[in-house]
PDB file of C-alpha atoms in Angstrom:
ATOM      1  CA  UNK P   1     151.883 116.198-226.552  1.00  0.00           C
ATOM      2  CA  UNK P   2     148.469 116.461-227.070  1.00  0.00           C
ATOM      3  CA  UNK P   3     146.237 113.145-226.391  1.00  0.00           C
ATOM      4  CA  UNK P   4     142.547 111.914-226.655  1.00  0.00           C
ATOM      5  CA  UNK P   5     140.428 113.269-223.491  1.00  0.00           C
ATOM      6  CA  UNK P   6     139.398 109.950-221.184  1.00  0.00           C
ATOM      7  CA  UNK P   7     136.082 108.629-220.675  1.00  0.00           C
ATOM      8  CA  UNK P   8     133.344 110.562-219.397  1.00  0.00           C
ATOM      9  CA  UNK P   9     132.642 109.919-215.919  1.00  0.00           C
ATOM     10  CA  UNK P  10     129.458 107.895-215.741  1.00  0.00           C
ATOM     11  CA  UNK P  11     126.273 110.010-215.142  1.00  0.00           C
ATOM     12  CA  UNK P  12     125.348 108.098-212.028  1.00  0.00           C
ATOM     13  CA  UNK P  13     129.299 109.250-210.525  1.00  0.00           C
ATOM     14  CA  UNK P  14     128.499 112.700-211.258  1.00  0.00           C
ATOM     15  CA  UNK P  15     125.255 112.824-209.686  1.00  0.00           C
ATOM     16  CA  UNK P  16     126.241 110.983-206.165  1.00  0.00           C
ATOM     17  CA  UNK P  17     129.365 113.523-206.208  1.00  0.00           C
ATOM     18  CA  UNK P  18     126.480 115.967-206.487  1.00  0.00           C
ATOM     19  CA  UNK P  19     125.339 115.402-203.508  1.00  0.00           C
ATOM     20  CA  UNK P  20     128.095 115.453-201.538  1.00  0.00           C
ATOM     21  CA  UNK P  21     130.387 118.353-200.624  1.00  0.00           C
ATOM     22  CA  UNK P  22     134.688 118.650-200.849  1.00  0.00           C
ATOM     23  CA  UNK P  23     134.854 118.637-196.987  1.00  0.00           C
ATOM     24  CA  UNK P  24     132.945 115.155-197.075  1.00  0.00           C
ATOM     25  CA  UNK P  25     134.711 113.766-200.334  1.00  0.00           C
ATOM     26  CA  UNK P  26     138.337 114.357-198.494  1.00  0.00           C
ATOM     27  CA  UNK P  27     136.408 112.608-195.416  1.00  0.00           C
ATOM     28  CA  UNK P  28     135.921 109.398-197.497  1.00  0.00           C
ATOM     29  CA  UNK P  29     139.530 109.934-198.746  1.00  0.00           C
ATOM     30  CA  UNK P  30     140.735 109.749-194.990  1.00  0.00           C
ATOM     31  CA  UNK P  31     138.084 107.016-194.185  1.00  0.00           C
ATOM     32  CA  UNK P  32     139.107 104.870-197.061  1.00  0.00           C
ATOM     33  CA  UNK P  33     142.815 104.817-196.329  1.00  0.00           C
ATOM     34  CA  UNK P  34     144.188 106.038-199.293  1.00  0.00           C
ATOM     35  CA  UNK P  35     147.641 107.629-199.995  1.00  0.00           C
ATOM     36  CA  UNK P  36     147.462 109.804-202.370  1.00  0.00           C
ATOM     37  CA  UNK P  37     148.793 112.866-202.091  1.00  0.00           C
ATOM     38  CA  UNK P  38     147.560 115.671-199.909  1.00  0.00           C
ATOM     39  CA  UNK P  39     144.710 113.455-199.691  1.00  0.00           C
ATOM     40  CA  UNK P  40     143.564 114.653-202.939  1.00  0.00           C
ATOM     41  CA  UNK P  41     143.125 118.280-201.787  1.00  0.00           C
ATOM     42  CA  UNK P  42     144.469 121.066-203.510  1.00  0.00           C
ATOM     43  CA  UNK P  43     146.377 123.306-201.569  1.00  0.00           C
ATOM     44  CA  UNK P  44     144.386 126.322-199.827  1.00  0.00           C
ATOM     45  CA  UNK P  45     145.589 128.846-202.326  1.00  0.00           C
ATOM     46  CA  UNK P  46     143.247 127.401-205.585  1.00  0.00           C
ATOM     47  CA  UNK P  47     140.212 129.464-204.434  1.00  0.00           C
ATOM     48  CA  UNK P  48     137.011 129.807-206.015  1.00  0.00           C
ATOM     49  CA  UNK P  49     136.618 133.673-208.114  1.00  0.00           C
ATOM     50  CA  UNK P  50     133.631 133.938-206.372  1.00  0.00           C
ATOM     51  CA  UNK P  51     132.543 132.526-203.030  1.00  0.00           C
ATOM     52  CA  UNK P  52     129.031 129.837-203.889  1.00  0.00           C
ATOM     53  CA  UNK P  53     130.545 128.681-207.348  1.00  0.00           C
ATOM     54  CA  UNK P  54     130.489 124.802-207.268  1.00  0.00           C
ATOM     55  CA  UNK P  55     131.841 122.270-210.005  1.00  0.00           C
ATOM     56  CA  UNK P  56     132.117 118.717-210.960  1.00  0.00           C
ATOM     57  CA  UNK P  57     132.790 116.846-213.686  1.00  0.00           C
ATOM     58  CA  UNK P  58     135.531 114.794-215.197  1.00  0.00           C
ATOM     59  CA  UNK P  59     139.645 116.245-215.393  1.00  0.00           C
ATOM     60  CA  UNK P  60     140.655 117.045-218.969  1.00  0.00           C
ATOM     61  CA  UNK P  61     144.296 118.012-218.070  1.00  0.00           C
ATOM     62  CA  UNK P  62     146.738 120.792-219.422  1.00  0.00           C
ATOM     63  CA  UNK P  63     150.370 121.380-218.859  1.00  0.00           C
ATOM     64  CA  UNK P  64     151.815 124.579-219.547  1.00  0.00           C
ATOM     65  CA  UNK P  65     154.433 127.460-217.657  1.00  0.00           C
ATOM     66  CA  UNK P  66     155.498 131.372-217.727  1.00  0.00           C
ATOM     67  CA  UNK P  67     152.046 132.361-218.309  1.00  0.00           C
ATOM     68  CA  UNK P  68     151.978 130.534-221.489  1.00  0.00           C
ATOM     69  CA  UNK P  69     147.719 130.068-222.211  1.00  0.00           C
ATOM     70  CA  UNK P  70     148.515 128.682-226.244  1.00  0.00           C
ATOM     71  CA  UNK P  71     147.687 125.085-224.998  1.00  0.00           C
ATOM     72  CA  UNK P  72     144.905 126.269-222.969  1.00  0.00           C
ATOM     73  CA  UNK P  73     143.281 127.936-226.111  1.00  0.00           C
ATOM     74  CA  UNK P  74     144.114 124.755-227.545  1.00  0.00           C
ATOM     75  CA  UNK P  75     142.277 122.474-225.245  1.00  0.00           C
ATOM     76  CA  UNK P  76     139.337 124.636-225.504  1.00  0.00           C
ATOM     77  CA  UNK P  77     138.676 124.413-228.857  1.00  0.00           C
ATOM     78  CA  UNK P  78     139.500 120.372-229.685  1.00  0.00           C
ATOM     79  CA  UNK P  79     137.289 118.314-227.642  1.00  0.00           C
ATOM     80  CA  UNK P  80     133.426 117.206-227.155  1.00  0.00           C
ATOM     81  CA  UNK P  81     133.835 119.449-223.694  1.00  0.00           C
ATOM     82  CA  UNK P  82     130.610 118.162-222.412  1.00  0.00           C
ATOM     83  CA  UNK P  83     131.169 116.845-218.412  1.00  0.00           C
ATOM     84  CA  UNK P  84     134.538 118.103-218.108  1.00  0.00           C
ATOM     85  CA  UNK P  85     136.843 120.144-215.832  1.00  0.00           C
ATOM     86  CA  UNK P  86     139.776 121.820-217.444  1.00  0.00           C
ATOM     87  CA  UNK P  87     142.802 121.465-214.521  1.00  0.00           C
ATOM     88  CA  UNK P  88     145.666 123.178-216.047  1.00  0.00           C
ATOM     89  CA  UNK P  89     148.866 122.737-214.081  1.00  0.00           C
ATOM     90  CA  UNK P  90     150.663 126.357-214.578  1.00  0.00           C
ATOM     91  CA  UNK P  91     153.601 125.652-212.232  1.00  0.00           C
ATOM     92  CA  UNK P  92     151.811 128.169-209.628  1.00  0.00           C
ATOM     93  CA  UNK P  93     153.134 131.305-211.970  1.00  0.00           C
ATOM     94  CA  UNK P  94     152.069 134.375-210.826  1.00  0.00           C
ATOM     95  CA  UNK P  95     153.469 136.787-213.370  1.00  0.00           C
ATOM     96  CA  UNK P  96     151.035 136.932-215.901  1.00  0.00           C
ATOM     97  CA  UNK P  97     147.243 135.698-215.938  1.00  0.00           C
ATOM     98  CA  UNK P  98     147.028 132.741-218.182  1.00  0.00           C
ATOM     99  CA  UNK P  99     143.465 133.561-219.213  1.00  0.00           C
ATOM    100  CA  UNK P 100     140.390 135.651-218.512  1.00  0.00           C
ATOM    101  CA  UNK P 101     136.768 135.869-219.418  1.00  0.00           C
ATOM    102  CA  UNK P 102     137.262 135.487-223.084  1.00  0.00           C
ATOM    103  CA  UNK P 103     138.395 131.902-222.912  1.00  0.00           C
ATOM    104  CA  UNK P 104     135.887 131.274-220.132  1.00  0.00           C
ATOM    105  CA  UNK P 105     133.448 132.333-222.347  1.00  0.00           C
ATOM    106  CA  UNK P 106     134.574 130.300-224.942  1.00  0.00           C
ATOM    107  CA  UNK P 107     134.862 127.099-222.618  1.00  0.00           C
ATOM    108  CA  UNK P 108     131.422 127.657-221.082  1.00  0.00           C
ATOM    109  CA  UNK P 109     130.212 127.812-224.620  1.00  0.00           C
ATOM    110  CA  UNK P 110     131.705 124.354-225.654  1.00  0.00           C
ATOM    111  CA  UNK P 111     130.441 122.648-222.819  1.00  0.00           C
ATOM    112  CA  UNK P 112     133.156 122.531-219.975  1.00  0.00           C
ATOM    113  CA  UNK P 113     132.010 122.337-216.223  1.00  0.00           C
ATOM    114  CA  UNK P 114     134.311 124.515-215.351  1.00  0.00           C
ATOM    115  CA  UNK P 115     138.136 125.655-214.884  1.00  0.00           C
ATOM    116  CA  UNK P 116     140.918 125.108-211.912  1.00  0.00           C
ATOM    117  CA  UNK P 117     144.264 126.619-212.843  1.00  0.00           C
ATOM    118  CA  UNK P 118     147.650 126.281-210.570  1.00  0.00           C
ATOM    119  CA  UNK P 119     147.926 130.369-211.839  1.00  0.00           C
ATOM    120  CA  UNK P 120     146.518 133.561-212.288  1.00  0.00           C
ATOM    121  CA  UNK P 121     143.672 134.418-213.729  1.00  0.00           C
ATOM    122  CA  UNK P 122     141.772 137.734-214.880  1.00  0.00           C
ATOM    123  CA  UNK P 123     138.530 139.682-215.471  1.00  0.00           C
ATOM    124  CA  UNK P 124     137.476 139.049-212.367  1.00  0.00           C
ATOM    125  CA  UNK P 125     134.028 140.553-212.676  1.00  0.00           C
ATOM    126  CA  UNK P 126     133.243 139.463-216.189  1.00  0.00           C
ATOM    127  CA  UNK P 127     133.963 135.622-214.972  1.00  0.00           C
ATOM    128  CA  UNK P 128     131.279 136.439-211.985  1.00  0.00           C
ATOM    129  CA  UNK P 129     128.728 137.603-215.082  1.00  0.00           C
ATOM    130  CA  UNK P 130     129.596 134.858-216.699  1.00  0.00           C
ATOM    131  CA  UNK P 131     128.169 132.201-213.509  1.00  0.00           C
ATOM    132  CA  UNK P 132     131.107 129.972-215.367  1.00  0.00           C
ATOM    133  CA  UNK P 133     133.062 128.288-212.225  1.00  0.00           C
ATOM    134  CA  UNK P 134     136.752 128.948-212.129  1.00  0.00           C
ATOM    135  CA  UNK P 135     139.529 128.306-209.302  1.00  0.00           C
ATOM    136  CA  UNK P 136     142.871 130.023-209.058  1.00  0.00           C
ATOM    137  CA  UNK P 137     145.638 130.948-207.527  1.00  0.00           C
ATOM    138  CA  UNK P 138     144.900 134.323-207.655  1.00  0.00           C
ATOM    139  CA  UNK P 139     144.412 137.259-209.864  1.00  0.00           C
ATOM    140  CA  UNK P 140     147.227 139.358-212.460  1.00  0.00           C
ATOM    141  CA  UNK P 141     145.819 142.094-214.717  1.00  0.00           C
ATOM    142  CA  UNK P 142     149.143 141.539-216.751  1.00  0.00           C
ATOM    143  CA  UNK P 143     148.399 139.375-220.033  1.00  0.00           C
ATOM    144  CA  UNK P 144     149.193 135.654-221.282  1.00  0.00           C
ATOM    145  CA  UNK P 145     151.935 135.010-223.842  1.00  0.00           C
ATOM    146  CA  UNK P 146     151.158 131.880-226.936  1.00  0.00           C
ATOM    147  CA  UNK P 147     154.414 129.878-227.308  1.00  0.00           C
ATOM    148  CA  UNK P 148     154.281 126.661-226.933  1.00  0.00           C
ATOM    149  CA  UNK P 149     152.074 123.762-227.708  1.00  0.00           C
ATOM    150  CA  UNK P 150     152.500 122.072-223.617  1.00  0.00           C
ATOM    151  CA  UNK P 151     150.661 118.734-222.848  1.00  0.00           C
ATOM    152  CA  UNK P 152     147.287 118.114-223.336  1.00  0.00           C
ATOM    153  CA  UNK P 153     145.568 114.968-221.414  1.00  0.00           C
ATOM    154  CA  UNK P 154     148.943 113.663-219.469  1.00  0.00           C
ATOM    155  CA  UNK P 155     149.257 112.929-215.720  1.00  0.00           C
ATOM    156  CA  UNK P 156     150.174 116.820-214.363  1.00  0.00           C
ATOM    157  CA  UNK P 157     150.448 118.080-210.693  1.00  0.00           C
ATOM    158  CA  UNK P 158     147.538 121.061-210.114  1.00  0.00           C
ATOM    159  CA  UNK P 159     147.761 122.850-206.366  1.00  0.00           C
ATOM    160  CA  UNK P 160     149.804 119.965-204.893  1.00  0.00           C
ATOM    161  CA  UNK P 161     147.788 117.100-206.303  1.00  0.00           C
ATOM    162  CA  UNK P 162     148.262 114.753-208.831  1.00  0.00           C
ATOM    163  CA  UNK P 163     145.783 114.593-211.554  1.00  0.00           C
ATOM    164  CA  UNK P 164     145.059 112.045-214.306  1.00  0.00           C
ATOM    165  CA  UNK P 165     142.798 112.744-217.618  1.00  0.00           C
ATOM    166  CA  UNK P 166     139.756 110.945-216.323  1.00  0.00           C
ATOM    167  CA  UNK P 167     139.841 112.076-212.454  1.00  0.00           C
ATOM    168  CA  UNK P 168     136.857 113.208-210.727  1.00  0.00           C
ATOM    169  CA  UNK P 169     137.241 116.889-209.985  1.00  0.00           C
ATOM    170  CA  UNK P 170     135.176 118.580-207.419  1.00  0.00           C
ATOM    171  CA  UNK P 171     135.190 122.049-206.077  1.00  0.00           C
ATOM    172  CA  UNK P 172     133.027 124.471-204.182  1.00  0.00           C
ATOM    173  CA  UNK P 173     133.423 127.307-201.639  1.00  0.00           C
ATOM    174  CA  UNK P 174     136.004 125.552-199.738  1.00  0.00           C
ATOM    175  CA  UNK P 175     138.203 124.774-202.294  1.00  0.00           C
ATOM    176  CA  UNK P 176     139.245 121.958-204.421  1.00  0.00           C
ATOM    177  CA  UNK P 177     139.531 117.800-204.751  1.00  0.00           C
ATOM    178  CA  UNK P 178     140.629 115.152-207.167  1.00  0.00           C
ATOM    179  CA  UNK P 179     139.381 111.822-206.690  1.00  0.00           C
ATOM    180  CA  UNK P 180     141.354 109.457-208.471  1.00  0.00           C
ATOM    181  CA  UNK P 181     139.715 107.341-211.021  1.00  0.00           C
ATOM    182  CA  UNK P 182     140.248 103.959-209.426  1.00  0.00           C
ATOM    183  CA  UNK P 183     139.092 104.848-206.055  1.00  0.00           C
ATOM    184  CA  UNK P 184     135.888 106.936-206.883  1.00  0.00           C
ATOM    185  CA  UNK P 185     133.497 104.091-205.559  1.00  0.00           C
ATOM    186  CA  UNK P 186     134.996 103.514-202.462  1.00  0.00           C
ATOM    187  CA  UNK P 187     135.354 107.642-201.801  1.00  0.00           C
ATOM    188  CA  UNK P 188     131.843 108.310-202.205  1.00  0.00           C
ATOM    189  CA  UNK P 189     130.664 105.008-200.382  1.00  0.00           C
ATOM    190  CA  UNK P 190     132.112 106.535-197.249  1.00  0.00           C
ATOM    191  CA  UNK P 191     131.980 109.867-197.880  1.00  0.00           C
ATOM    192  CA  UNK P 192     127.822 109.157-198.208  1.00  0.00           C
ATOM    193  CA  UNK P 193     128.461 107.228-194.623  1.00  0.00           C
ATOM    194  CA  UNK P 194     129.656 110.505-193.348  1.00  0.00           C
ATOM    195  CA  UNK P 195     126.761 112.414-194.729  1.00  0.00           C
ATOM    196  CA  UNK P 196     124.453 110.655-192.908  1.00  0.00           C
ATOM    197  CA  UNK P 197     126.520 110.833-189.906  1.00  0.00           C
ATOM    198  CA  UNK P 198     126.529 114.598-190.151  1.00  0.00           C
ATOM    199  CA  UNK P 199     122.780 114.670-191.030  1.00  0.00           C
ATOM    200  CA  UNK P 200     121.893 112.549-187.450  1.00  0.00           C
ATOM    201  CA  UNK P 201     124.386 115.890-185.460  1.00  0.00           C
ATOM    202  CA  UNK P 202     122.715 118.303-187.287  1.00  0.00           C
ATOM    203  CA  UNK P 203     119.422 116.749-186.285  1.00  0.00           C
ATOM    204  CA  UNK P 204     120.510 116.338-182.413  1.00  0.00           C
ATOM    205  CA  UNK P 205     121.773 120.127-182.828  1.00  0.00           C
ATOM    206  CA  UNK P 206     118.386 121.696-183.664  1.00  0.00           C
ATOM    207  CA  UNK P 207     116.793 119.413-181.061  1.00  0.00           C
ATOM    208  CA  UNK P 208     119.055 120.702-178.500  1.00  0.00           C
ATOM    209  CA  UNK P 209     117.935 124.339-179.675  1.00  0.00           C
ATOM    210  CA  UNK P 210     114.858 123.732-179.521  1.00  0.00           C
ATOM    211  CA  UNK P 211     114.639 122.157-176.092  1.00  0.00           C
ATOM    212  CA  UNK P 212     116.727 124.955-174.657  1.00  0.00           C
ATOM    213  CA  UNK P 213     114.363 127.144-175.748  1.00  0.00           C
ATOM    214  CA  UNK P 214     111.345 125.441-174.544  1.00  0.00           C
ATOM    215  CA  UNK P 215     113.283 125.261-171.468  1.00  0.00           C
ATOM    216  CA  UNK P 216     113.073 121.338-171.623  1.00  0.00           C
ATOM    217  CA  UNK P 217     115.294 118.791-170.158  1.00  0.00           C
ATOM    218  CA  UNK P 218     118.528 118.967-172.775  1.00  0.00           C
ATOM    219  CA  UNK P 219     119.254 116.240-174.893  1.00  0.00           C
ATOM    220  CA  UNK P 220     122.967 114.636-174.761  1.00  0.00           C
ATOM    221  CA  UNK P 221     124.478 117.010-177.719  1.00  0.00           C
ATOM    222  CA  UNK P 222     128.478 115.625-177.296  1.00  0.00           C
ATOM    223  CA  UNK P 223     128.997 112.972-179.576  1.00  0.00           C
ATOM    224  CA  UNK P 224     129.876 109.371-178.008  1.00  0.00           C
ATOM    225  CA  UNK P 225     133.272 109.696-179.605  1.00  0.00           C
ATOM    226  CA  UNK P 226     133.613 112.346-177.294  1.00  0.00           C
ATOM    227  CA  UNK P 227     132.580 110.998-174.400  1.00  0.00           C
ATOM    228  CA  UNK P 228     134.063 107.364-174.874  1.00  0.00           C
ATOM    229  CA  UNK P 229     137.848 109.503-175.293  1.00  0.00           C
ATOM    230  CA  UNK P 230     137.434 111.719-172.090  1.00  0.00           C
ATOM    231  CA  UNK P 231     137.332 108.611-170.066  1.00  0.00           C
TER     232      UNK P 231
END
């Protein structure tokens, strides 16, 4: 089944999500109350190819299996790309890669953000030349097979999570979110609440430093949390 993509995120979404980091983004998850699955982190296994490689965009979604990367070339040629994340959900197959820098050179060419795959990938150093951001499973110098046509922009599962054409899709060092469409607002509302919270510690931190090192009277470092739950 192959369907339209969804909407572009808006440009103002993208640019707040920016900002933040995954670590914060699951923060406003937690913060927010909502139940979605694995909080909307993928599981610790979808790693970056190479450590500093950041994405974010909106989730074009592909379903395929068996190291089958037909409806992945598929996907890459049929859309306006621009602002989107390609999450395929490969059923975590680790027989075969189900692409390598070929189609991420054709994907960064069209326009996509970027790449997360529940699968193997390969050409490991000619993805790093590339700068194009991918996240795996792992890696499999053994080849694809073209078979079968999959989905194309349907609900699929990637690394644990669910993921809906239209999601927001962040990744970075530590690994990989999904926001789900509906609750973007609210997620970055208090994930930007925790920023600032972190900002203020980081602020107290170097103050501390820097009155140790004077050899000044030390500032309270421990949170109040902290204090307030030792009583």
């Amino acid at each position: 089944m192959i369907n339209p993509c969804a909407p572009r995120l808006p440009e103002d979404i993208i640019r707040r999500a920016k900002n933040l980091n995954v670590p914060l983004l699951l923060d406003g998850v937690k913060a927010a109350k909502i139940d979605i699955p694995n909080g909307g982190c993928m599981d610790m296994h979808i790693n970056p190819v190479e450590r500093g490689m950041c994405v974010v965009g909106t989730a074009l979604t592909v379903e395929t299996d068996n190291g089958d990367n037909f409806p992945i070339h598929v996907a890459s040629y049929s859309f306006e790309a621009e602002g989107y994340v390609m999450v395929i959900d490969g059923k975590g197959y680790e027989g075969r890669a189900y692409f390598g820098d070929l189609i991420m050179g054709a994907c960064q060419a069209v326009g996509f953000e970027g790449m997360v795959i529940d699968g193997c990938t390969r050409d490991r150093d000619g993805n790093i030349e590339l700068g194009f951001p991918v996240y795996s499973r792992g890696f499999m110098p053994r080849g694809p097979i073209k078979k079968n046509e999959g989905n194309i922009n349907t609900p699929v599962t990637c690394g644990g999570v669910k993921v809906a054409p239209g999601d927001l899709v962040v990744g970075d060092s530590d690994g990989v979110c999904v926001i789900p469409r509906e609750y973007i607002e609210t997620v970055l509302e208090e994930a930007e609440k925790k920023q600032v919270y972190e900002d203020k510690r980081n602020a107290t931190i170097a103050a501390y430093r820097r009155a140790k090192a004077r050899g000044d009277e030390l500032p309270q470092l421990a949170p109040q949390w902290v204090l307030d739950m030792m009583q």
